Amino acid sequence: MLKVYLSGEIHTDWREQIIAGAEGLDVVFSAPVTDHDASDDCGVAIMGAEDDKFWHDHKGAKLNAIRTRRGIEQADVVVVRFGEKYKQWNAAFDAGYAAALGKSVIVLSMPEHQHALKEVHAAALAVTSEPRQVVEILRYVLTGALPT
């Protein structure tokens, strides 16, 4: 079974597209919490409110890091999506962490981000622009079959 961690942008349905496309393949997927409010507020919801927004965010970031590190460490492949709406510093961090651990990294990004992501792309084993391409890579890795 191939374990795939789906990291990065949370504002589109790219994860659902990959999961649906990989149906029938021997793959299990994991991901960060994609409910933006829940992700931002997890620390204060569990450990108590903070008056300072910095500490509010700090608590949430640390709790999310526990989940993210576990997901990346347990994965065989890490797919990192860079979307167009926000600067995803967390996605870049995840890609670097995965690369440092020797994980196979697939980047999913738009062609217009080529220059901005050149170092991340250089560390990846594949750079794609569509979820369908990620699915085809997973299919090829598992079965050796090329797209028809």
N, CA, C and O of each residue as an XYZ file, in Angstrom:
592
protein
N       0.845     -1.179      0.000
C       0.000      0.000      0.000
C       0.892      1.244      0.000
O       1.846      1.339      0.772
N       0.570      2.179     -0.864
C       1.292      3.438     -0.959
C       0.614      4.467     -0.061
O      -0.592      4.691     -0.170
N       1.387      5.095      0.828
C       0.851      6.113      1.729
C       1.209      7.482      1.175
O       2.381      7.805      0.981
N       0.167      8.291      0.920
C       0.352      9.596      0.287
C      -0.204     10.691      1.192
O      -1.360     10.638      1.612
N       0.633     11.682      1.485
C       0.212     12.836      2.272
C      -0.053     13.990      1.313
O       0.806     14.333      0.500
N      -1.234     14.589      1.401
C      -1.658     15.677      0.515
C      -1.547     17.002      1.262
O      -2.402     17.336      2.082
N      -0.490     17.750      0.974
C      -0.159     18.974      1.692
C      -0.455     20.211      0.856
O      -0.511     20.146     -0.372
N      -0.642     21.336      1.533
C      -0.723     22.611      0.825
C      -2.108     23.202      0.771
O      -2.933     22.984      1.658
N      -2.348     23.939     -0.263
C      -3.528     24.782     -0.471
C      -4.837     24.066     -0.071
O      -5.056     22.901     -0.400
N      -5.696     24.809      0.650
C      -6.929     24.201      1.175
C      -8.202     24.824      0.615
O      -9.289     24.543      1.121
N      -8.098     25.661     -0.413
C      -9.266     26.410     -0.871
C      -9.926     25.852     -2.126
O     -10.926     26.401     -2.589
N      -9.389     24.775     -2.683
C     -10.003     24.151     -3.856
C     -10.147     22.653     -3.608
O      -9.718     22.150     -2.570
N     -10.745     21.947     -4.550
C     -11.042     20.523     -4.372
C      -9.976     19.593     -4.958
O     -10.293     18.457     -5.310
N      -8.744     20.036     -5.072
C      -7.703     19.219     -5.692
C      -7.509     17.893     -4.970
O      -7.246     16.879     -5.617
N      -7.632     17.876     -3.641
C      -7.476     16.616     -2.900
C      -8.559     15.619     -3.292
O      -8.277     14.444     -3.527
N      -9.780     16.087     -3.361
C     -10.893     15.211     -3.726
C     -10.710     14.668     -5.142
O     -11.034     13.511     -5.407
N     -10.194     15.494     -6.050
C      -9.944     15.032     -7.420
C      -8.914     13.902     -7.441
O      -9.090     12.914     -8.154
N      -7.861     14.042     -6.674
C      -6.826     12.999     -6.636
C      -7.366     11.734     -5.990
O      -7.153     10.635     -6.501
N      -8.057     11.879     -4.880
C      -8.600     10.704     -4.187
C      -9.586      9.961     -5.078
O      -9.540      8.734     -5.159
N     -10.479     10.688     -5.749
C     -11.444     10.043     -6.655
C     -10.728      9.387     -7.829
O     -11.080      8.273     -8.218
N      -9.740     10.052     -8.391
C      -9.017      9.509     -9.531
C      -8.207      8.274     -9.191
O      -7.961      7.435    -10.057
N      -7.790      8.153     -7.935
C      -6.971      7.020     -7.508
C      -7.806      5.844     -7.005
O      -7.260      4.860     -6.504
N      -9.113      5.946     -7.137
C      -9.983      4.850     -6.690
C      -9.563      3.558     -7.390
O      -9.344      3.531     -8.601
N      -9.458      2.503     -6.608
C      -9.055      1.212     -7.147
C      -7.558      0.963     -7.045
O      -7.109     -0.172     -7.207
N      -6.784      2.001     -6.779
C      -5.345      1.825     -6.562
C      -5.093      1.531     -5.089
O      -5.892      1.908     -4.232
N      -4.008      0.873     -4.802
C      -3.661      0.518     -3.427
C      -2.975      1.710     -2.758
O      -1.768      1.698     -2.516
N      -3.782      2.747     -2.465
C      -3.282      3.999     -1.908
C      -4.140      4.386     -0.709
O      -5.361      4.231     -0.722
N      -3.474      4.893      0.326
C      -4.178      5.492      1.444
C      -3.683      6.933      1.544
O      -2.483      7.198      1.470
N      -4.628      7.857      1.713
C      -4.312      9.276      1.748
C      -4.469      9.828      3.157
O      -5.318      9.380      3.927
N      -3.634     10.808      3.475
C      -3.800     11.593      4.699
C      -3.545     13.049      4.336
O      -3.004     13.350      3.272
N      -3.942     13.949      5.232
C      -3.862     15.377      4.918
C      -3.947     16.196      6.207
O      -4.328     15.680      7.258
N      -3.591     17.463      6.115
C      -3.805     18.352      7.264
C      -5.296     18.610      7.439
O      -6.099     18.225      6.589
N      -5.662     19.249      8.521
C      -7.041     19.698      8.700
C      -7.283     20.794      7.666
O      -6.542     21.776      7.618
N      -8.306     20.633      6.846
C      -8.561     21.590      5.764
C      -9.684     22.575      6.071
O     -10.011     23.416      5.235
N     -10.267     22.483      7.240
C     -11.216     23.494      7.694
C     -10.376     24.635      8.254
O      -9.797     24.508      9.333
N     -10.306     25.746      7.528
C      -9.401     26.842      7.860
C      -9.613     27.355      9.289
O      -8.644     27.548     10.023
N     -10.860     27.575      9.684
C     -11.135     28.081     11.031
C     -10.712     27.080     12.105
O     -10.123     27.458     13.118
N     -11.015     25.802     11.876
C     -10.630     24.783     12.851
C      -9.115     24.703     12.978
O      -8.585     24.569     14.081
N      -8.422     24.786     11.851
C      -6.963     24.749     11.862
C      -6.392     25.948     12.610
O      -5.472     25.797     13.414
N      -6.924     27.124     12.355
C      -6.433     28.336     13.018
C      -6.727     28.339     14.518
O      -5.924     28.836     15.307
N      -7.865     27.788     14.907
C      -8.336     27.919     16.291
C      -8.104     26.683     17.160
O      -8.503     26.683     18.324
N      -7.474     25.632     16.637
C      -7.335     24.390     17.400
C      -6.602     24.592     18.726
O      -6.986     24.019     19.745
N      -5.558     25.400     18.710
C      -4.776     25.597     19.929
C      -5.569     26.224     21.052
O      -5.542     25.743     22.185
N      -6.286     27.310     20.738
C      -7.055     27.974     21.791
C      -8.296     27.177     22.158
O      -8.757     27.248     23.297
N      -8.846     26.418     21.212
C     -10.013     25.581     21.523
C      -9.644     24.484     22.514
O     -10.463     24.096     23.346
N      -8.421     23.987     22.428
C      -7.994     22.890     23.292
C      -7.278     23.390     24.543
O      -7.501     22.862     25.633
N      -6.416     24.406     24.400
C      -5.554     24.821     25.513
C      -5.915     26.167     26.128
O      -5.245     26.623     27.055
N      -6.955     26.802     25.628
C      -7.397     28.056     26.234
C      -7.103     29.281     25.399
O      -6.172     29.307     24.594
N      -7.926     30.301     25.614
C      -7.871     31.538     24.834
C      -6.576     32.307     25.090
O      -5.915     32.146     26.117
N      -6.244     33.148     24.111
C      -5.083     34.042     24.197
C      -5.541     35.453     23.842
O      -6.321     35.635     22.907
N      -5.069     36.436     24.571
C      -5.385     37.829     24.271
C      -4.609     38.334     23.060
O      -5.106     39.166     22.301
N      -3.410     37.839     22.885
C      -2.523     38.277     21.811
C      -2.673     37.329     20.622
O      -2.526     36.118     20.783
N      -2.964     37.860     19.428
C      -3.160     37.051     18.220
C      -1.921     36.210     17.891
O      -2.038     35.103     17.366
N      -0.733     36.746     18.204
C       0.493     35.983     17.967
C       0.441     34.656     18.704
O       0.725     33.612     18.116
N       0.083     34.681     19.983
C       0.055     33.457     20.782
C      -1.111     32.556     20.384
O      -1.003     31.332     20.465
N      -2.209     33.142     19.963
C      -3.333     32.379     19.412
C      -2.838     31.550     18.224
O      -3.039     30.337     18.173
N      -2.188     32.224     17.274
C      -1.677     31.545     16.075
C      -0.562     30.557     16.420
O      -0.466     29.486     15.822
N       0.268     30.923     17.377
C       1.394     30.085     17.789
C       0.905     28.734     18.319
O       1.439     27.687     17.956
N      -0.108     28.770     19.175
C      -0.667     27.529     19.713
C      -1.205     26.642     18.586
O      -0.937     25.441     18.550
N      -1.965     27.244     17.670
C      -2.524     26.471     16.564
C      -1.453     25.897     15.658
O      -1.541     24.743     15.239
N      -0.445     26.696     15.353
C       0.637     26.234     14.471
C       1.360     25.032     15.068
O       1.704     24.089     14.356
N       1.586     25.070     16.371
C       2.302     23.958     17.008
C       1.466     22.684     17.012
O       1.993     21.600     16.761
N       0.172     22.798     17.292
C      -0.676     21.594     17.256
C      -0.772     21.041     15.838
O      -0.705     19.830     15.630
N      -0.930     21.931     14.874
C      -0.992     21.472     13.488
C       0.321     20.833     13.063
O       0.320     19.909     12.250
N       1.441     21.309     13.597
C       2.742     20.727     13.267
C       2.838     19.278     13.723
O       3.492     18.468     13.066
N       2.202     18.941     14.829
C       2.204     17.546     15.288
C       1.550     16.666     14.222
O       2.091     15.623     13.856
N       0.393     17.088     13.728
C      -0.325     16.318     12.714
C       0.461     16.274     11.397
O       0.578     15.222     10.768
N       0.990     17.421     10.994
C       1.714     17.506      9.730
C       2.977     16.659      9.755
O       3.233     15.901      8.820
N       3.757     16.777     10.802
C       4.985     15.977     10.897
C       4.671     14.493     10.838
O       5.332     13.738     10.125
N       3.670     14.083     11.580
C       3.285     12.667     11.579
C       2.889     12.224     10.180
O       3.327     11.173      9.712
N       2.057     13.023      9.506
C       1.612     12.662      8.160
C       2.756     12.557      7.175
O       2.812     11.614      6.386
N       3.669     13.516      7.211
C       4.809     13.495      6.295
C       5.744     12.339      6.636
O       6.201     11.632      5.737
N       6.030     12.140      7.900
C       6.946     11.069      8.305
C       6.418      9.689      7.942
O       7.204      8.802      7.612
N       5.109      9.488      7.996
C       4.529      8.183      7.692
C       4.281      7.969      6.201
O       3.984      6.851      5.781
N       4.397      9.012      5.408
C       4.083      8.926      3.976
C       5.234      8.337      3.175
O       6.404      8.470      3.535
N       4.867      7.682      2.078
C       5.837      7.263      1.066
C       6.034      8.386      0.056
O       7.140      8.618     -0.433
N       4.944      9.073     -0.244
C       4.933     10.159     -1.219
C       4.232     11.357     -0.582
O       3.211     11.202      0.089
N       4.788     12.554     -0.798
C       4.163     13.780     -0.311
C       3.847     14.639     -1.530
O       4.736     15.017     -2.293
N       2.555     14.939     -1.696
C       2.111     15.828     -2.769
C       1.891     17.197     -2.141
O       1.153     17.332     -1.165
N       2.541     18.214     -2.710
C       2.433     19.564     -2.163
C       1.822     20.470     -3.222
O       2.390     20.654     -4.299
N       0.658     21.034     -2.908
C      -0.073     21.896     -3.830
C       0.154     23.357     -3.454
O      -0.047     23.762     -2.309
N       0.576     24.131     -4.446
C       0.691     25.576     -4.309
C      -0.426     26.191     -5.146
O      -0.424     26.073     -6.371
N      -1.382     26.846     -4.486
C      -2.508     27.453     -5.184
C      -2.200     28.869     -5.603
O      -1.090     29.369     -5.420
N      -3.213     29.511     -6.175
C      -2.997     30.864     -6.676
C      -3.442     31.948     -5.705
O      -3.034     33.100     -5.852
N      -4.272     31.611     -4.712
C      -4.909     32.643     -3.902
C      -4.000     33.239     -2.827
O      -3.999     34.455     -2.638
N      -3.242     32.428     -2.135
C      -2.431     32.903     -1.020
C      -0.991     32.433     -1.190
O      -0.721     31.492     -1.936
N      -0.087     33.081     -0.507
C       1.288     32.599     -0.429
C       1.277     31.441      0.568
O       0.963     31.644      1.741
N       1.605     30.265      0.131
C       1.559     29.093      1.009
C       2.938     28.778      1.566
O       3.612     27.851      1.116
N       3.345     29.567      2.554
C       4.637     29.341      3.176
C       4.649     27.975      3.849
O       5.674     27.292      3.859
N       3.514     27.577      4.411
C       3.446     26.266      5.054
C       3.678     25.144      4.047
O       4.294     24.132      4.383
N       3.197     25.309      2.830
C       3.412     24.286      1.805
C       4.890     24.185      1.461
O       5.417     23.084      1.303
N       5.560     25.323      1.345
C       6.995     25.312      1.058
C       7.758     24.647      2.202
O       8.699     23.887      1.972
N       7.345     24.937      3.432
C       7.980     24.312      4.587
C       7.771     22.802      4.548
O       8.710     22.039      4.775
N       6.540     22.366      4.260
C       6.252     20.930      4.183
C       7.089     20.258      3.102
O       7.606     19.162      3.319
N       7.230     20.895      1.942
C       8.027     20.324      0.857
C       9.482     20.175      1.294
O      10.109     19.149      1.027
N      10.018     21.187      1.960
C      11.395     21.116      2.432
C      11.586     20.046      3.490
O      12.583     19.323      3.476
N      10.633     19.942      4.408
C      10.709     18.923      5.459
C      10.670     17.533      4.844
O      11.457     16.661      5.209
N       9.746     17.332      3.904
C       9.636     16.032      3.245
C      10.924     15.697      2.480
O      11.410     14.568      2.547
N      11.467     16.663      1.765
C      12.708     16.436      1.022
C      13.854     16.103      1.980
O      14.667     15.224      1.694
N      13.920     16.804      3.115
C      14.977     16.537      4.086
C      14.878     15.128      4.657
O      15.891     14.523      5.009
N      13.654     14.604      4.749
C      13.449     13.243      5.236
C      13.664     12.192      4.144
O      13.579     10.993      4.410
N      13.940     12.638      2.926
C      14.144     11.704      1.819
C      12.857     11.170      1.227
O      12.866     10.136      0.558
N      11.741     11.862      1.463
C      10.459     11.432      0.910
C      10.381     11.787     -0.570
O      11.019     12.738     -1.021
N       9.615     11.036     -1.307
C       9.344     11.368     -2.702
C       8.326     12.492     -2.720
O       7.218     12.345     -2.205
N       8.707     13.628     -3.318
C       7.849     14.810     -3.341
C       7.345     15.051     -4.753
O       8.116     15.068     -5.713
N       6.037     15.237     -4.862
C       5.393     15.664     -6.106
C       4.822     17.049     -5.843
O       4.043     17.235     -4.908
N       5.203     18.016     -6.660
C       4.669     19.364     -6.528
C       3.544     19.546     -7.532
O       3.657     19.131     -8.686
N       2.476     20.158     -7.095
C       1.341     20.504     -7.939
C       1.223     22.025     -7.904
O       0.817     22.597     -6.893
N       1.580     22.680     -9.017
C       1.572     24.143     -9.040
C       1.277     24.643    -10.441
O       1.316     23.887    -11.412
N       0.983     25.918    -10.525
C       0.668     26.542    -11.809
C       1.957     26.937    -12.520
O       2.934     27.305    -11.868
N       1.972     26.866    -13.850
C       3.182     27.217    -14.604
C       3.703     28.623    -14.298
O       4.912     28.850    -14.342
N       2.823     29.560    -13.993
C       3.275     30.923    -13.721
C       4.046     31.053    -12.401
O       4.629     32.102    -12.126
N       4.051     29.993    -11.586
C       4.824     30.001    -10.342
C       6.187     29.327    -10.506
O       6.898     29.110     -9.525
N       6.544     29.002    -11.735
C       7.796     28.290    -11.993
C       8.994     28.994    -11.354
O       9.786     28.361    -10.657
N       9.126     30.279    -11.586
C      10.292     30.989    -11.050
C      10.256     31.053     -9.526
O      11.267     30.795     -8.873
N       9.115     31.390     -8.961
C       9.005     31.535     -7.506
C       9.281     30.224     -6.774
O       9.763     30.230     -5.641
N       8.976     29.109     -7.421
C       9.111     27.793     -6.777
C      10.308     26.998     -7.296
O      10.380     25.790     -7.071
N      11.229     27.634     -7.972
C      12.304     26.895     -8.635
C      13.099     25.999     -7.685
O      13.486     24.895     -8.067
N      13.347     26.450     -6.462
C      14.085     25.611     -5.513
C      13.233     24.433     -5.035
O      13.737     23.323     -4.867
N      11.950     24.681     -4.818
C      11.049     23.598     -4.415
C      10.926     22.595     -5.561
O      10.988     21.386     -5.338
N      10.754     23.088     -6.771
C      10.668     22.203     -7.938
C      11.942     21.384     -8.099
O      11.877     20.209     -8.460
N      13.094     21.986     -7.837
C      14.363     21.282     -7.991
C      14.488     20.120     -7.010
O      15.157     19.129     -7.305
N      13.849     20.234     -5.842
C      13.904     19.168     -4.838
C      12.855     18.080     -5.080
O      12.955     16.986     -4.524
N      11.865     18.374     -5.900
C      10.780     17.422     -6.160
C      11.215     16.373     -7.177
O      12.095     16.622     -8.000
N      10.595     15.204     -7.112
C      10.831     14.171     -8.116
C       9.898     14.320     -9.304
O      10.139     13.741    -10.363
N       8.834     15.092     -9.132
C       7.907     15.391    -10.231
C       7.243     16.729     -9.956
O       6.942     17.065     -8.810
N       7.018     17.488    -11.024
C       6.305     18.758    -10.951
C       5.133     18.666    -11.907
O       5.308     18.412    -13.099
N       3.927     18.875    -11.374
C       2.707     18.747    -12.164
C       1.914     20.034    -12.104
O       2.163     20.900    -11.265
N       0.943     20.147    -13.021
C       0.078     21.323    -13.010
C      -1.390     20.968    -12.851
O      -2.231     21.860    -12.737
N      -1.714     19.677    -12.840
C      -3.108     19.229    -12.716
C      -3.196     18.005    -11.804
O      -2.304     17.158    -11.821
N      -4.264     17.907    -11.010
C      -4.447     16.732    -10.161
C      -4.428     15.419    -10.949
O      -3.954     14.399    -10.449
N      -4.942     15.448    -12.172
C      -4.956     14.246    -13.018
C      -3.551     13.693    -13.221
O      -3.359     12.477    -13.255
N      -2.571     14.581    -13.356
C      -1.192     14.145    -13.551
C      -0.656     13.441    -12.300
O       0.103     12.478    -12.403
N      -1.052     13.923    -11.128
C      -0.650     13.264     -9.880
C      -1.214     11.854     -9.846
O      -0.509     10.910     -9.489
N      -2.474     11.704    -10.213
C      -3.101     10.382    -10.240
C      -2.352      9.463    -11.198
O      -2.099      8.304    -10.869
N      -1.996      9.959    -12.370
C      -1.278      9.135    -13.352
C       0.101      8.732    -12.828
O       0.564      7.625    -13.103
N       0.756      9.610    -12.083
C       2.038      9.250    -11.475
C       1.836      8.130    -10.459
O       2.592      7.159    -10.454
N       0.827      8.255     -9.601
C       0.551      7.214     -8.611
C       0.233      5.896     -9.295
O       0.715      4.846     -8.869
N      -0.569      5.937    -10.345
C      -0.908      4.721    -11.097
C       0.346      4.093    -11.686
O       0.533      2.879    -11.596
N       1.208      4.909    -12.289
C       2.445      4.400    -12.878
C       3.347      3.787    -11.810
O       3.909      2.711    -12.015
N       3.488      4.468    -10.671
C       4.341      3.969     -9.601
C       3.848      2.604     -9.110
O       4.653      1.709     -8.851
N       2.538      2.447     -8.982
C       1.969      1.219     -8.449
C       1.834      0.087     -9.467
O       1.957     -1.087     -9.117
N       1.579      0.447    -10.734
C       1.269     -0.594    -11.721
C       2.207     -0.620    -12.924
O       2.274     -1.623    -13.635
N       2.929      0.470    -13.159
C       3.767      0.563    -14.353
C       2.973      0.942    -15.597
O       3.531      1.011    -16.692
N       1.666      1.190    -15.435
C       0.812      1.489    -16.579
C       0.880      2.982    -16.943
O       0.841      3.852    -16.073
N       0.980      3.247    -18.237
C       0.939      4.625    -18.734
C      -0.506      5.015    -19.041
O      -1.355      4.147    -19.243
N      -0.786      6.323    -19.076
C      -2.153      6.766    -19.410
C      -2.549      6.258    -20.801
O      -1.716      6.134    -21.699
N      -3.819      5.976    -20.945
C      -4.310      5.507    -22.262
C      -4.929      6.640    -23.027
O      -5.396      6.444    -24.149
